[in-house]
């Protein structure tokens, strides 16, 4: 619904810009220089303004998921291997330090270990914000090709998302500066190759 609403707003803005442009053009309110520069600016800026945020949002979502799942796979592999002996020997005390070291990562909000035969083995939790997006994945703990328990890792996307948003903001500022530089260069090119010759011709015809 939110995406549909953004598309409607963007379409309405485009219609308003187009109608205003045609009104000014029909009324003779714009000179050749303004018409060319307005059309050029619209062609350069509008795609960045309306298409850019949609692409950036989708890219951000996929990057967050990829980063989180990569971290979870890493924890599931290393921690799952390290927990084989403690689970097999039913020794949760020896696994305490392992879980605590992983919980030091601010992205990890919960780790739950279960023994396939005895049930709950060991768990660690820390509070998370109600607005956080949580991702949970379960990994098997395997010994001699037999599953002796499970490891569940729950992570929040908040920190990863904030890092990627900061990177995207810097990229957006760089693109904005590049667009501004492009428009400035185009202005001077048009000024020399188009506006000045047209002005000189009109002056000679008088």
PDB file of C-alpha atoms in Angstrom:
ATOM      1  CA  UNK A   1       0.000   0.000   0.000  1.00  0.00           C
ATOM      2  CA  UNK A   2       2.809   2.419   0.861  1.00  0.00           C
ATOM      3  CA  UNK A   3       4.559   1.754  -2.446  1.00  0.00           C
ATOM      4  CA  UNK A   4       1.296   2.269  -4.364  1.00  0.00           C
ATOM      5  CA  UNK A   5       0.726   5.544  -2.535  1.00  0.00           C
ATOM      6  CA  UNK A   6       4.230   6.751  -3.418  1.00  0.00           C
ATOM      7  CA  UNK A   7       3.614   5.939  -7.071  1.00  0.00           C
ATOM      8  CA  UNK A   8       0.367   7.929  -7.027  1.00  0.00           C
ATOM      9  CA  UNK A   9       2.098  10.915  -5.437  1.00  0.00           C
ATOM     10  CA  UNK A  10       4.945  10.749  -7.955  1.00  0.00           C
ATOM     11  CA  UNK A  11       2.471  10.543 -10.845  1.00  0.00           C
ATOM     12  CA  UNK A  12       0.544  13.533  -9.515  1.00  0.00           C
ATOM     13  CA  UNK A  13       3.728  15.581  -9.173  1.00  0.00           C
ATOM     14  CA  UNK A  14       4.772  14.688 -12.715  1.00  0.00           C
ATOM     15  CA  UNK A  15       1.375  15.749 -14.049  1.00  0.00           C
ATOM     16  CA  UNK A  16       1.607  19.073 -12.206  1.00  0.00           C
ATOM     17  CA  UNK A  17       5.128  19.711 -13.482  1.00  0.00           C
ATOM     18  CA  UNK A  18       4.124  18.855 -17.031  1.00  0.00           C
ATOM     19  CA  UNK A  19       1.021  21.064 -16.984  1.00  0.00           C
ATOM     20  CA  UNK A  20       2.945  23.976 -15.474  1.00  0.00           C
ATOM     21  CA  UNK A  21       5.685  23.619 -18.056  1.00  0.00           C
ATOM     22  CA  UNK A  22       3.229  23.555 -20.938  1.00  0.00           C
ATOM     23  CA  UNK A  23       1.337  26.549 -19.527  1.00  0.00           C
ATOM     24  CA  UNK A  24       4.489  28.622 -19.244  1.00  0.00           C
ATOM     25  CA  UNK A  25       5.660  27.554 -22.666  1.00  0.00           C
ATOM     26  CA  UNK A  26       2.321  28.328 -24.280  1.00  0.00           C
ATOM     27  CA  UNK A  27       2.176  31.701 -22.617  1.00  0.00           C
ATOM     28  CA  UNK A  28       5.632  32.616 -23.898  1.00  0.00           C
ATOM     29  CA  UNK A  29       6.862  33.025 -20.357  1.00  0.00           C
ATOM     30  CA  UNK A  30      10.000  30.958 -20.988  1.00  0.00           C
ATOM     31  CA  UNK A  31      12.912  31.954 -23.170  1.00  0.00           C
ATOM     32  CA  UNK A  32      14.783  29.411 -25.278  1.00  0.00           C
ATOM     33  CA  UNK A  33      17.509  29.233 -22.651  1.00  0.00           C
ATOM     34  CA  UNK A  34      15.043  28.495 -19.863  1.00  0.00           C
ATOM     35  CA  UNK A  35      13.151  25.937 -21.919  1.00  0.00           C
ATOM     36  CA  UNK A  36      16.322  24.012 -22.776  1.00  0.00           C
ATOM     37  CA  UNK A  37      17.725  24.162 -19.256  1.00  0.00           C
ATOM     38  CA  UNK A  38      14.392  23.219 -17.671  1.00  0.00           C
ATOM     39  CA  UNK A  39      13.993  20.237 -19.990  1.00  0.00           C
ATOM     40  CA  UNK A  40      17.597  19.154 -19.371  1.00  0.00           C
ATOM     41  CA  UNK A  41      17.266  19.518 -15.602  1.00  0.00           C
ATOM     42  CA  UNK A  42      13.993  17.587 -15.625  1.00  0.00           C
ATOM     43  CA  UNK A  43      15.563  14.789 -17.674  1.00  0.00           C
ATOM     44  CA  UNK A  44      18.503  14.511 -15.311  1.00  0.00           C
ATOM     45  CA  UNK A  45      16.864  15.129 -11.932  1.00  0.00           C
ATOM     46  CA  UNK A  46      13.397  13.549 -12.166  1.00  0.00           C
ATOM     47  CA  UNK A  47      14.625   9.964 -12.699  1.00  0.00           C
ATOM     48  CA  UNK A  48      16.992  10.374  -9.743  1.00  0.00           C
ATOM     49  CA  UNK A  49      14.235  11.837  -7.555  1.00  0.00           C
ATOM     50  CA  UNK A  50      11.440   9.371  -8.327  1.00  0.00           C
ATOM     51  CA  UNK A  51      13.158   6.189  -9.466  1.00  0.00           C
ATOM     52  CA  UNK A  52      16.266   6.448  -7.269  1.00  0.00           C
ATOM     53  CA  UNK A  53      14.516   6.118  -3.878  1.00  0.00           C
ATOM     54  CA  UNK A  54      12.525   3.073  -5.015  1.00  0.00           C
ATOM     55  CA  UNK A  55      15.646   1.326  -6.286  1.00  0.00           C
ATOM     56  CA  UNK A  56      17.589   2.318  -3.167  1.00  0.00           C
ATOM     57  CA  UNK A  57      14.874   0.994  -0.849  1.00  0.00           C
ATOM     58  CA  UNK A  58      14.712  -2.374  -2.603  1.00  0.00           C
ATOM     59  CA  UNK A  59      18.511  -2.611  -2.681  1.00  0.00           C
ATOM     60  CA  UNK A  60      18.684  -1.743   1.028  1.00  0.00           C
ATOM     61  CA  UNK A  61      16.168  -4.437   1.929  1.00  0.00           C
ATOM     62  CA  UNK A  62      18.022  -7.141  -0.033  1.00  0.00           C
ATOM     63  CA  UNK A  63      21.421  -6.019   1.308  1.00  0.00           C
ATOM     64  CA  UNK A  64      20.175  -6.144   4.911  1.00  0.00           C
ATOM     65  CA  UNK A  65      18.795  -9.649   4.434  1.00  0.00           C
ATOM     66  CA  UNK A  66      21.978 -10.835   2.743  1.00  0.00           C
ATOM     67  CA  UNK A  67      24.220  -9.359   5.460  1.00  0.00           C
ATOM     68  CA  UNK A  68      22.124 -10.783   8.316  1.00  0.00           C
ATOM     69  CA  UNK A  69      21.828 -14.251   6.798  1.00  0.00           C
ATOM     70  CA  UNK A  70      25.572 -14.330   6.118  1.00  0.00           C
ATOM     71  CA  UNK A  71      26.280 -13.517   9.774  1.00  0.00           C
ATOM     72  CA  UNK A  72      23.748 -16.087  10.958  1.00  0.00           C
ATOM     73  CA  UNK A  73      25.248 -18.779   8.740  1.00  0.00           C
ATOM     74  CA  UNK A  74      28.680 -17.966  10.157  1.00  0.00           C
ATOM     75  CA  UNK A  75      27.473 -18.187  13.743  1.00  0.00           C
ATOM     76  CA  UNK A  76      25.468 -21.330  13.017  1.00  0.00           C
ATOM     77  CA  UNK A  77      28.499 -23.071  11.534  1.00  0.00           C
ATOM     78  CA  UNK A  78      31.130 -22.098  14.109  1.00  0.00           C
ATOM     79  CA  UNK A  79      28.953 -22.205  17.205  1.00  0.00           C
ATOM     80  CA  UNK A  80      27.193 -25.385  16.098  1.00  0.00           C
ATOM     81  CA  UNK A  81      30.547 -27.144  15.754  1.00  0.00           C
ATOM     82  CA  UNK A  82      31.764 -25.826  19.116  1.00  0.00           C
ATOM     83  CA  UNK A  83      28.614 -27.028  20.894  1.00  0.00           C
ATOM     84  CA  UNK A  84      28.905 -30.661  19.825  1.00  0.00           C
ATOM     85  CA  UNK A  85      30.907 -31.786  22.855  1.00  0.00           C
ATOM     86  CA  UNK A  86      28.970 -29.810  25.506  1.00  0.00           C
ATOM     87  CA  UNK A  87      25.620 -31.081  24.175  1.00  0.00           C
ATOM     88  CA  UNK A  88      26.900 -34.644  23.790  1.00  0.00           C
ATOM     89  CA  UNK A  89      28.238 -34.610  27.355  1.00  0.00           C
ATOM     90  CA  UNK A  90      25.180 -32.727  28.687  1.00  0.00           C
ATOM     91  CA  UNK A  91      27.475 -30.053  30.088  1.00  0.00           C
ATOM     92  CA  UNK A  92      25.804 -26.623  29.720  1.00  0.00           C
ATOM     93  CA  UNK A  93      28.395 -24.963  31.990  1.00  0.00           C
ATOM     94  CA  UNK A  94      31.156 -25.481  29.422  1.00  0.00           C
ATOM     95  CA  UNK A  95      28.937 -23.939  26.727  1.00  0.00           C
ATOM     96  CA  UNK A  96      28.213 -20.811  28.760  1.00  0.00           C
ATOM     97  CA  UNK A  97      31.321 -18.956  27.579  1.00  0.00           C
ATOM     98  CA  UNK A  98      30.668 -19.827  23.940  1.00  0.00           C
ATOM     99  CA  UNK A  99      27.188 -18.357  23.995  1.00  0.00           C
ATOM    100  CA  UNK A 100      28.312 -15.323  25.957  1.00  0.00           C
ATOM    101  CA  UNK A 101      31.004 -14.483  23.382  1.00  0.00           C
ATOM    102  CA  UNK A 102      28.457 -14.545  20.559  1.00  0.00           C
ATOM    103  CA  UNK A 103      25.947 -12.528  22.588  1.00  0.00           C
ATOM    104  CA  UNK A 104      28.522  -9.723  22.798  1.00  0.00           C
ATOM    105  CA  UNK A 105      27.623  -8.939  19.189  1.00  0.00           C
ATOM    106  CA  UNK A 106      24.947  -6.185  19.351  1.00  0.00           C
ATOM    107  CA  UNK A 107      23.117  -7.776  16.402  1.00  0.00           C
ATOM    108  CA  UNK A 108      22.479 -11.017  18.310  1.00  0.00           C
ATOM    109  CA  UNK A 109      19.479 -10.860  20.651  1.00  0.00           C
ATOM    110  CA  UNK A 110      18.932 -14.536  21.480  1.00  0.00           C
ATOM    111  CA  UNK A 111      20.608 -17.943  21.315  1.00  0.00           C
ATOM    112  CA  UNK A 112      18.731 -21.115  22.228  1.00  0.00           C
ATOM    113  CA  UNK A 113      20.304 -24.565  22.380  1.00  0.00           C
ATOM    114  CA  UNK A 114      18.263 -27.733  22.707  1.00  0.00           C
ATOM    115  CA  UNK A 115      19.336 -31.285  23.331  1.00  0.00           C
ATOM    116  CA  UNK A 116      17.522 -33.703  21.013  1.00  0.00           C
ATOM    117  CA  UNK A 117      16.998 -36.132  23.895  1.00  0.00           C
ATOM    118  CA  UNK A 118      16.685 -33.906  26.968  1.00  0.00           C
ATOM    119  CA  UNK A 119      15.034 -30.774  25.551  1.00  0.00           C
ATOM    120  CA  UNK A 120      16.124 -27.275  26.603  1.00  0.00           C
ATOM    121  CA  UNK A 121      19.882 -27.184  27.112  1.00  0.00           C
ATOM    122  CA  UNK A 122      20.972 -23.540  27.380  1.00  0.00           C
ATOM    123  CA  UNK A 123      19.692 -20.148  26.264  1.00  0.00           C
ATOM    124  CA  UNK A 124      20.742 -16.514  26.318  1.00  0.00           C
ATOM    125  CA  UNK A 125      18.525 -13.501  25.689  1.00  0.00           C
ATOM    126  CA  UNK A 126      18.829  -9.745  25.809  1.00  0.00           C
ATOM    127  CA  UNK A 127      16.117  -7.084  25.394  1.00  0.00           C
ATOM    128  CA  UNK A 128      15.364  -5.685  21.965  1.00  0.00           C
ATOM    129  CA  UNK A 129      13.307  -2.726  20.819  1.00  0.00           C
ATOM    130  CA  UNK A 130       9.686  -3.475  19.921  1.00  0.00           C
ATOM    131  CA  UNK A 131      10.241  -1.815  16.545  1.00  0.00           C
ATOM    132  CA  UNK A 132      13.219  -4.018  15.681  1.00  0.00           C
ATOM    133  CA  UNK A 133      12.954  -6.469  12.807  1.00  0.00           C
ATOM    134  CA  UNK A 134      14.095  -9.851  14.108  1.00  0.00           C
ATOM    135  CA  UNK A 135      15.363 -12.760  12.029  1.00  0.00           C
ATOM    136  CA  UNK A 136      15.551 -16.260  13.506  1.00  0.00           C
ATOM    137  CA  UNK A 137      17.231 -19.327  12.047  1.00  0.00           C
ATOM    138  CA  UNK A 138      17.677 -22.848  13.418  1.00  0.00           C
ATOM    139  CA  UNK A 139      20.796 -24.950  12.796  1.00  0.00           C
ATOM    140  CA  UNK A 140      21.364 -28.629  13.596  1.00  0.00           C
ATOM    141  CA  UNK A 141      24.094 -29.767  15.963  1.00  0.00           C
ATOM    142  CA  UNK A 142      25.511 -32.896  14.370  1.00  0.00           C
ATOM    143  CA  UNK A 143      27.826 -35.598  15.709  1.00  0.00           C
ATOM    144  CA  UNK A 144      28.809 -38.609  13.584  1.00  0.00           C
ATOM    145  CA  UNK A 145      26.127 -37.733  11.023  1.00  0.00           C
ATOM    146  CA  UNK A 146      23.434 -37.740  13.710  1.00  0.00           C
ATOM    147  CA  UNK A 147      21.544 -34.667  14.936  1.00  0.00           C
ATOM    148  CA  UNK A 148      22.041 -34.471  18.684  1.00  0.00           C
ATOM    149  CA  UNK A 149      20.530 -31.017  19.160  1.00  0.00           C
ATOM    150  CA  UNK A 150      19.574 -27.704  17.599  1.00  0.00           C
ATOM    151  CA  UNK A 151      20.921 -24.166  17.763  1.00  0.00           C
ATOM    152  CA  UNK A 152      18.549 -21.217  17.197  1.00  0.00           C
ATOM    153  CA  UNK A 153      20.054 -17.770  16.559  1.00  0.00           C
ATOM    154  CA  UNK A 154      17.906 -14.628  16.595  1.00  0.00           C
ATOM    155  CA  UNK A 155      19.327 -11.363  15.276  1.00  0.00           C
ATOM    156  CA  UNK A 156      18.083  -7.828  14.849  1.00  0.00           C
ATOM    157  CA  UNK A 157      18.531  -5.966  11.558  1.00  0.00           C
ATOM    158  CA  UNK A 158      18.665  -2.553  13.265  1.00  0.00           C
ATOM    159  CA  UNK A 159      22.447  -2.091  13.405  1.00  0.00           C
ATOM    160  CA  UNK A 160      23.122  -3.541   9.967  1.00  0.00           C
ATOM    161  CA  UNK A 161      20.346  -1.424   8.517  1.00  0.00           C
ATOM    162  CA  UNK A 162      21.676   1.766  10.131  1.00  0.00           C
ATOM    163  CA  UNK A 163      25.149   1.076   8.713  1.00  0.00           C
ATOM    164  CA  UNK A 164      23.781   0.503   5.214  1.00  0.00           C
ATOM    165  CA  UNK A 165      21.553   3.589   5.452  1.00  0.00           C
ATOM    166  CA  UNK A 166      24.603   5.688   6.364  1.00  0.00           C
ATOM    167  CA  UNK A 167      26.461   4.298   3.348  1.00  0.00           C
ATOM    168  CA  UNK A 168      23.448   4.936   1.096  1.00  0.00           C
ATOM    169  CA  UNK A 169      23.185   8.513   2.386  1.00  0.00           C
ATOM    170  CA  UNK A 170      26.821   9.197   1.509  1.00  0.00           C
ATOM    171  CA  UNK A 171      26.263   7.671  -1.923  1.00  0.00           C
ATOM    172  CA  UNK A 172      23.145   9.809  -2.414  1.00  0.00           C
ATOM    173  CA  UNK A 173      25.069  12.974  -1.550  1.00  0.00           C
ATOM    174  CA  UNK A 174      27.801  11.995  -4.001  1.00  0.00           C
ATOM    175  CA  UNK A 175      25.231  11.383  -6.742  1.00  0.00           C
ATOM    176  CA  UNK A 176      23.547  14.707  -5.961  1.00  0.00           C
ATOM    177  CA  UNK A 177      26.860  16.525  -6.305  1.00  0.00           C
ATOM    178  CA  UNK A 178      27.506  14.684  -9.565  1.00  0.00           C
ATOM    179  CA  UNK A 179      24.094  15.733 -10.918  1.00  0.00           C
ATOM    180  CA  UNK A 180      24.766  19.334  -9.959  1.00  0.00           C
ATOM    181  CA  UNK A 181      28.159  19.218 -11.665  1.00  0.00           C
ATOM    182  CA  UNK A 182      26.584  17.658 -14.767  1.00  0.00           C
ATOM    183  CA  UNK A 183      23.950  20.399 -14.991  1.00  0.00           C
ATOM    184  CA  UNK A 184      26.605  23.086 -14.562  1.00  0.00           C
ATOM    185  CA  UNK A 185      28.717  21.624 -17.365  1.00  0.00           C
ATOM    186  CA  UNK A 186      25.661  21.298 -19.625  1.00  0.00           C
ATOM    187  CA  UNK A 187      24.738  24.906 -18.954  1.00  0.00           C
ATOM    188  CA  UNK A 188      28.123  26.191 -20.097  1.00  0.00           C
ATOM    189  CA  UNK A 189      28.100  23.863 -23.118  1.00  0.00           C
ATOM    190  CA  UNK A 190      24.643  25.067 -24.159  1.00  0.00           C
ATOM    191  CA  UNK A 191      25.640  28.654 -23.442  1.00  0.00           C
ATOM    192  CA  UNK A 192      28.584  28.462 -25.807  1.00  0.00           C
ATOM    193  CA  UNK A 193      27.268  26.125 -28.503  1.00  0.00           C
ATOM    194  CA  UNK A 194      23.591  27.086 -28.624  1.00  0.00           C
ATOM    195  CA  UNK A 195      22.542  30.213 -26.764  1.00  0.00           C
ATOM    196  CA  UNK A 196      25.334  32.530 -27.911  1.00  0.00           C
ATOM    197  CA  UNK A 197      25.047  31.591 -31.639  1.00  0.00           C
ATOM    198  CA  UNK A 198      21.259  32.017 -31.520  1.00  0.00           C
ATOM    199  CA  UNK A 199      21.597  35.355 -29.753  1.00  0.00           C
ATOM    200  CA  UNK A 200      24.220  36.511 -32.262  1.00  0.00           C
ATOM    201  CA  UNK A 201      22.018  35.511 -35.203  1.00  0.00           C
ATOM    202  CA  UNK A 202      19.021  37.343 -33.802  1.00  0.00           C
ATOM    203  CA  UNK A 203      21.208  40.400 -33.205  1.00  0.00           C
ATOM    204  CA  UNK A 204      22.511  40.352 -36.784  1.00  0.00           C
ATOM    205  CA  UNK A 205      18.993  40.077 -38.220  1.00  0.00           C
ATOM    206  CA  UNK A 206      17.877  43.265 -36.537  1.00  0.00           C
TER     207      UNK A 206
END
